[in-house]
Structure formats: C-alpha cells, structure tokens
Short mmCIF file of C-alpha atoms and ligand atoms in Angstrom, two decimals:
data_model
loop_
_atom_site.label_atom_id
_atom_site.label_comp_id
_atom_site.label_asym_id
_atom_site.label_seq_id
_atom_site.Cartn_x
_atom_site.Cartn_y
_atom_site.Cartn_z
CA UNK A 1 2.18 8.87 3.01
CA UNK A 2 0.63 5.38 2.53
CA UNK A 3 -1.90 4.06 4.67
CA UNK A 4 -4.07 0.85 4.21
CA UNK A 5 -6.21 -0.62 6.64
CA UNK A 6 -8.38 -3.77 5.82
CA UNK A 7 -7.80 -3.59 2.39
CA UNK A 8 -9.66 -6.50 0.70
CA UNK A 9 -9.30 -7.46 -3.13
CA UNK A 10 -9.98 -9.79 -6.15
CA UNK A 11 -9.95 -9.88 -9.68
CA UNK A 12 -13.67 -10.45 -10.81
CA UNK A 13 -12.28 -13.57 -13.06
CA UNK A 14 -9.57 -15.49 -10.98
CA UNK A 15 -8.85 -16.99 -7.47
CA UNK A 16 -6.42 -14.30 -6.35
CA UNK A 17 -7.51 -12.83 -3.41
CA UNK A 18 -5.20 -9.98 -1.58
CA UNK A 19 -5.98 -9.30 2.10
CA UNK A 20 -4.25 -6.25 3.66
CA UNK A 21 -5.32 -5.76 6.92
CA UNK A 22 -3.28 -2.62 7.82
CA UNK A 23 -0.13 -0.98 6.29
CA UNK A 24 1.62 2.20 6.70
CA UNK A 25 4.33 3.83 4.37
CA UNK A 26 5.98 7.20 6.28
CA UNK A 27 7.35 10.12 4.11
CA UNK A 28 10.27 9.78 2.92
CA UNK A 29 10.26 6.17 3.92
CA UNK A 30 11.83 3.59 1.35
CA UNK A 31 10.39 0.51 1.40
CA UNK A 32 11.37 -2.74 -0.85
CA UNK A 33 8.07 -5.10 -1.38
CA UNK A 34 9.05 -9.15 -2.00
CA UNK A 35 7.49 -12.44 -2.30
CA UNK A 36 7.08 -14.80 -4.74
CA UNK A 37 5.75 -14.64 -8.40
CA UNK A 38 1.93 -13.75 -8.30
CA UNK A 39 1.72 -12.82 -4.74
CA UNK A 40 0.08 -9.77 -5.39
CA UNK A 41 2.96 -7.21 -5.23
CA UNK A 42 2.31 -5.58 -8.95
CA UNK A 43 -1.58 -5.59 -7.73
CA UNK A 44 -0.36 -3.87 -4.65
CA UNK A 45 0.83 -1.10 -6.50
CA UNK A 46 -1.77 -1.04 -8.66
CA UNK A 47 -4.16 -0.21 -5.59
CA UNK A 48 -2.02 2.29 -4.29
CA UNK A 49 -1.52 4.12 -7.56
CA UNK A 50 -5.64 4.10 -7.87
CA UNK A 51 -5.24 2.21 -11.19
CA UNK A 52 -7.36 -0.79 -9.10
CA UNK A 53 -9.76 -0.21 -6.39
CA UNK A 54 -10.28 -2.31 -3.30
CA UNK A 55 -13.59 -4.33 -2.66
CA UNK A 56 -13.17 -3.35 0.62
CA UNK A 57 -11.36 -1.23 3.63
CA UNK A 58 -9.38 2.46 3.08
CA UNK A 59 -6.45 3.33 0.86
CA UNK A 60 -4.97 6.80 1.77
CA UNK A 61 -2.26 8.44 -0.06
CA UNK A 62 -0.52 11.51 1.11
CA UNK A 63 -3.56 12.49 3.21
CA UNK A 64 -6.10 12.00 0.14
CA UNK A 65 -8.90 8.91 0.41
CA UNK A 66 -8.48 7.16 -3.10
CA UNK A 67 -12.04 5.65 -2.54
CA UNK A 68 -13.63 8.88 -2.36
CA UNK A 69 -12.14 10.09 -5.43
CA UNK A 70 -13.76 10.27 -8.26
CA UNK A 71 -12.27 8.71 -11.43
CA UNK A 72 -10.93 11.85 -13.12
CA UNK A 73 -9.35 13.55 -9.53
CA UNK A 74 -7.44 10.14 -9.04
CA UNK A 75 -6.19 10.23 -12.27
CA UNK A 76 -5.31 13.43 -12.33
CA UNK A 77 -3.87 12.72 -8.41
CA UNK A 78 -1.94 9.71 -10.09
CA UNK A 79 0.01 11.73 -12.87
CA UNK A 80 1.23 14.91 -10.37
CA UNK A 81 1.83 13.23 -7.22
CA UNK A 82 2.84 9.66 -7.79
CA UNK A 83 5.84 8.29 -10.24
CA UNK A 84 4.90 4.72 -11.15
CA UNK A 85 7.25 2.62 -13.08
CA UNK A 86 5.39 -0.13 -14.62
CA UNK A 87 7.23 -3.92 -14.81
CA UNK A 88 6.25 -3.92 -18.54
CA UNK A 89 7.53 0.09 -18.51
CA UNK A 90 4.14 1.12 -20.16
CA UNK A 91 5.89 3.08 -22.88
CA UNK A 92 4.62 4.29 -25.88
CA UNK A 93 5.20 3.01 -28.76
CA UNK A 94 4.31 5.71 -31.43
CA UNK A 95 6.28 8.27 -29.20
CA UNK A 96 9.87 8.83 -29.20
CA UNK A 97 11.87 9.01 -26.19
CA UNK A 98 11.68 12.42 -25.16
CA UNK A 99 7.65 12.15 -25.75
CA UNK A 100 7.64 9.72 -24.07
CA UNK A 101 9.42 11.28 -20.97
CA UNK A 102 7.51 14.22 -21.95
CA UNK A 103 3.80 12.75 -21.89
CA UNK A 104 2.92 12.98 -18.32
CA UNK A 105 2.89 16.97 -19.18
CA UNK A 106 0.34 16.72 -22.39
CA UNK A 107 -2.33 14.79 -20.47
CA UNK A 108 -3.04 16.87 -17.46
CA UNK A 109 -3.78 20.11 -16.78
CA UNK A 110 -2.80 20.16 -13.14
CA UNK A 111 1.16 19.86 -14.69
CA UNK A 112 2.37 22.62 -17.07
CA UNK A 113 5.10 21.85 -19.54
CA UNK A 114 7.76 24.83 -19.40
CA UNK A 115 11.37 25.37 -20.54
CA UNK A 116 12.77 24.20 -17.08
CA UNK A 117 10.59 21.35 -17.11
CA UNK A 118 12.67 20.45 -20.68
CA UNK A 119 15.87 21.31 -19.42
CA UNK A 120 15.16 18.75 -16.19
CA UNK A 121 14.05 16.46 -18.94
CA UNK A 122 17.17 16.08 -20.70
CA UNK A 123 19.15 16.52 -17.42
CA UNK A 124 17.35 13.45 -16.26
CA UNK A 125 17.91 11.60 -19.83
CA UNK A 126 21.92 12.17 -19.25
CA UNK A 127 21.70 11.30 -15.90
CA UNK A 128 20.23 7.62 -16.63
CA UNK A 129 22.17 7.37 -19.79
CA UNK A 130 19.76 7.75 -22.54
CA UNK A 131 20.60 11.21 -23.74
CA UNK A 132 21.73 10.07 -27.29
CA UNK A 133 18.27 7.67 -27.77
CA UNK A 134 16.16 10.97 -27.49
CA UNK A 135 14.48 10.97 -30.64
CA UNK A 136 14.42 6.71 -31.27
CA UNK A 137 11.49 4.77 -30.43
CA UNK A 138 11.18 2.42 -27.42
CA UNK A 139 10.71 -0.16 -29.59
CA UNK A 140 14.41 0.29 -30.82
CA UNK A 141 15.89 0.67 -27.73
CA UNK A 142 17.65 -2.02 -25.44
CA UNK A 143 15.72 -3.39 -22.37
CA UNK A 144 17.85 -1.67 -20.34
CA UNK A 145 17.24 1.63 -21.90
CA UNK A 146 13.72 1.17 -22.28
CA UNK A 147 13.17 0.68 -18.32
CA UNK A 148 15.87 3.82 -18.20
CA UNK A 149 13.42 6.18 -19.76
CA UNK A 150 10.39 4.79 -17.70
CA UNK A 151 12.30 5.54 -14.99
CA UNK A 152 13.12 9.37 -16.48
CA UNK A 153 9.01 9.85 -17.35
CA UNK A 154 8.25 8.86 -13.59
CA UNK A 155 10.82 11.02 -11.85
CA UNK A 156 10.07 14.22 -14.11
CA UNK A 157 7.34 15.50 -12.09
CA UNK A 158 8.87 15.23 -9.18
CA UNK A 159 6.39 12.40 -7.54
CA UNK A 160 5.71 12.25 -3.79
CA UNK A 161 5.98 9.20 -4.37
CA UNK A 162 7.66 6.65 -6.26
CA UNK A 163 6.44 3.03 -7.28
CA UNK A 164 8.80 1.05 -8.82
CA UNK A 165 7.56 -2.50 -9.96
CA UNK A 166 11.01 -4.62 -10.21
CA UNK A 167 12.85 -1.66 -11.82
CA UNK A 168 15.87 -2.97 -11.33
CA UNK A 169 14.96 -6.54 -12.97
CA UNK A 170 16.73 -8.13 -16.10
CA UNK A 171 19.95 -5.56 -15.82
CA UNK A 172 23.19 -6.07 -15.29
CA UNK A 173 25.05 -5.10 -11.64
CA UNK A 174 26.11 -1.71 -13.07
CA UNK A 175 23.41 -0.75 -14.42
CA UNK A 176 21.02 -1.70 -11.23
CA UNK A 177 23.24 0.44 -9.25
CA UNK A 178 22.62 2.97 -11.30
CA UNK A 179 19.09 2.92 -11.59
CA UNK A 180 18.75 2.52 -7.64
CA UNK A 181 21.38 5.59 -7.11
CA UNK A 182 18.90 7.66 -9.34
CA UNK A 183 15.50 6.68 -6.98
CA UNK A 184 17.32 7.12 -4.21
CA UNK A 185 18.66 10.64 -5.21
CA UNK A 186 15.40 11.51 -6.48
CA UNK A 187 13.86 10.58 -3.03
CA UNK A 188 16.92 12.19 -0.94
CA UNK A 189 16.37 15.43 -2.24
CA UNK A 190 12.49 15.58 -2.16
CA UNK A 191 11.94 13.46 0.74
CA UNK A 192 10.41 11.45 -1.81
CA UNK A 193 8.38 8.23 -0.53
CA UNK A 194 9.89 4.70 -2.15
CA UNK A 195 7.70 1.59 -2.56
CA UNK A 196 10.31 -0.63 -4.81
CA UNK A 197 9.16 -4.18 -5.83
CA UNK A 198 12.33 -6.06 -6.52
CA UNK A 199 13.51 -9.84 -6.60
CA UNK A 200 17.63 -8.12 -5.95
CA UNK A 201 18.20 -9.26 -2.66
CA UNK A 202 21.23 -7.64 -2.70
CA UNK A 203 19.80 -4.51 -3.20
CA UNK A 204 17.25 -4.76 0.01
CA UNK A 205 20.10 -3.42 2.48
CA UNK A 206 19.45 -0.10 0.38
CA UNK A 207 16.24 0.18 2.16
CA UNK A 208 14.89 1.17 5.88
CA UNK A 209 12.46 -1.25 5.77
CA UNK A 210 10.89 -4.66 3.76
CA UNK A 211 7.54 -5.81 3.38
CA UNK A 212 7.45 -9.22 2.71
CA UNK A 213 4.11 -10.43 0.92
CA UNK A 214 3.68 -13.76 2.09
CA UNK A 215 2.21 -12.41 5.41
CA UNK A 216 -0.63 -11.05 3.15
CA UNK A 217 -1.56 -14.26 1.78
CA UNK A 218 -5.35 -15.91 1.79
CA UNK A 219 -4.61 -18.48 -0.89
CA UNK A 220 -1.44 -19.73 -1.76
CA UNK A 221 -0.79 -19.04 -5.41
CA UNK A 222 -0.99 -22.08 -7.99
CA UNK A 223 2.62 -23.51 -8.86
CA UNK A 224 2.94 -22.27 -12.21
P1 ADP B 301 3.16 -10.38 -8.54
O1 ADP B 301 3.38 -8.99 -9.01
O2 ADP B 301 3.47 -10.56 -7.07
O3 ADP B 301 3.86 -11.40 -9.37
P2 ADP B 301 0.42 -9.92 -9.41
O4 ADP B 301 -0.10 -8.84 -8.52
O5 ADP B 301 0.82 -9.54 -10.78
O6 ADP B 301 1.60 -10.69 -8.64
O7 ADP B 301 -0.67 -11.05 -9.55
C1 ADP B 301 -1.29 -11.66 -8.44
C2 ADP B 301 -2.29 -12.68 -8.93
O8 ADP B 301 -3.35 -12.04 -9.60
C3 ADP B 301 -1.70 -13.69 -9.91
O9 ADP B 301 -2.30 -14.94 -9.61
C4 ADP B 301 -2.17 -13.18 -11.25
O10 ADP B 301 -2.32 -14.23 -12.16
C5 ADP B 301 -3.50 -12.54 -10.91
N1 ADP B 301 -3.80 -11.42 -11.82
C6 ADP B 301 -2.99 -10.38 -12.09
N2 ADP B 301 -3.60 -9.51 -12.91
C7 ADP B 301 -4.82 -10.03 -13.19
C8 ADP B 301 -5.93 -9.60 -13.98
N3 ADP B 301 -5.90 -8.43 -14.66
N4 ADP B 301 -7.03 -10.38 -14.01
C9 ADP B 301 -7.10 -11.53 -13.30
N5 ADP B 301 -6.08 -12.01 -12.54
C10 ADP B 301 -4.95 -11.26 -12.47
MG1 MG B 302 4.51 -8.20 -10.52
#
C-alpha cells in the first residue's frame, strides 16, 4: 500500500533533513509512527499524502507513483483514496460541522455526494459522539470534539488509507479508546491501511507493527 525507497527531503528554509531509505506499509497493515518532537513524523505523512514531495527517491501509494502525478491527479488521488487527519485537524472555520464532514464531497468530482453518503455521515457523527454539534462551528466546539469530526470527514469516503497525525493526543483515556476503536473498525471492515502518529504508548500494543523515527535521522533535531 505504501512503499518508499530512498526517499530524501528538506524544507528549502531550515536544517531538517529526512532520509528514508526504504519503507513498506502492507494492506490492511496498521502501523503506529513515534519519535521525538520534530523528527519528521507529521512531514512523513505529509509525503505520503502528496501534500510534500521528495527531493529525491520513489513514493508509491496503493500501486500509484506520487512523483509522476501531476498536481491536480494527486490531489484528486489524496481526497478519494486517502483519509488524513491533520494534528491541527485542518477544519474549517466558516463551515459547520456537518460541512465540514461533508467537504471532501464538494471539492472533487471523482466523489459524488448522495443520500447514503448523508446517512453514513450522520451515522459516523453518532458514532464518534458529535451528532448534537452538527450545525455549530469548530470554533465552538471542545478539542475533543473538534479532532472527533476530523476524524468523521476522513473516514467518510471510505480511505484506503488512513493517516492519523497524533489523533489520539490531548484526550482523555475514554475518549482515546474511542477514537482508536473507530480507526480500527473503519480499517477492519475495509481492510483499510493505518499509519497512526501517536505519543500513547499505551495504545502501540493496538498495532501489528511500529516504526520508530529515530532510525531515520541525518541530524539530530535542535533541543527546543
Ligand atoms: P514531528 O511531526 O515529528 O514533530 P515535523 O515533521 O513536524 O516533526 O517537523 C520536522 C522538522 O521540520 C522540525 O524541525 C520542524 O521545525 C521542521 N519543519 C516542519 N515544517 C516546516 C516548514 N513548513 N518549513 C520549514 N521547516 C519545517
Ligand atoms: Mg508532528
């Protein structure tokens, strides 16, 4: 579902600099990504998603080459096959919840917004607990909620795959249960592939397998 191989980035202003010299997701796989603060694991995801493109080396994603595609197909790839929950949620703000859940629908035409495709919607908004915030805006809501309704936007479309940047961050024990027991639904019943950033480390026996990102390290990031 994933595959890198010599995968070679920086940001044109800053020191960072990722090396990935080969790594391999399977379907259906679910895979937690740690390390420490700035090691690269939100840029990571960023790569894989096609947001950020590699200076050098391959990045395939469920048998399509990212760096071959051009800027419209990957974003067009990004919205229908992969669910990416951002760490800063990347709601918005104008947009109340269910627009929000809603949007992936309105800005491509490879995904068509029918009555099932409501009904999931609000089945998924019960299911994470944020049926009753349907028509507030994220800027009302809880932190809890708001990451609840990121989560409901990314599973909608029923992703290949799922990329969840520390989704379960800042919540209490309940409610990081429940937000894992909803991926991990979502990617029983779809053989869905997981790539999960997350600091819980008692979350990480949920997994089959961890990536651990200081083996990826050139430079060791500044103490901040
Ligand atoms: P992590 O998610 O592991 O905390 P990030 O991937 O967010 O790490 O960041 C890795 C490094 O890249 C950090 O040193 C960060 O400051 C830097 N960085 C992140 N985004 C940018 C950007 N847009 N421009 C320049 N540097 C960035
Ligand atoms: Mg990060």
């Amino acid at each position: 579902m994933i595959r890198l191989s010599d995968v070679r980035f920086c940001y044109p202003t800053g020191e960072f600099r990722l090396a990935i010299p080969e790594m391999s997701v399977a379907a259906g796989e679910k895979v937690a990504v740690i390390g420490p603060s700035g090691s690269g694991k939100t840029t990571l995801l960023n790569l894989v998603a096609g947001i950020l493109a590699p200076d050098n080396g391959s990045i395939n994603i469920a048998g399509t080459d990212l760096d071959r595609a051009t800027d419209q197909s990957r974003r067009d790839f990004r919205i229908t096959t992969i669910g990416f929950i951002f760490q800063d949620f990347g709601l918005i703000d104008y947009l109340d919840v269910l627009d929000n859940i809603l949007h992936p629908y309105r800005i491509t035409s490879s995904l068509t917004l029918t009555a099932p495709i409501r009904q999931r919607a609000l089945e998924l908004a019960e299911q994470l607990g944020v049926d009753t915030r349907l028509k507030h805006h994220p800027a009302t809501l809880s932190h809890g909620e708001r990451q609840r309704v990121a989560i409901c936007r990314a599973l909608l479309p029923d992703p290949k795959l799922i990329l969840a940047d520390e989704a379960t961050g800042n919540l209490d024990p309940d409610n990081k249960q429940l937000i894992l027991d909803a991926l991990f639904e979502a990617t029983s019943t779809n053989h869905t592939t997981l790539l999960a950033v997350t600091h819980d480390h008692e979350l990480l026996g949920r997994f089959d397998r961890i990536v651990d990102f200081r083996a990826f390290l050139v430079n060791e990031p500044e103490a901040s």
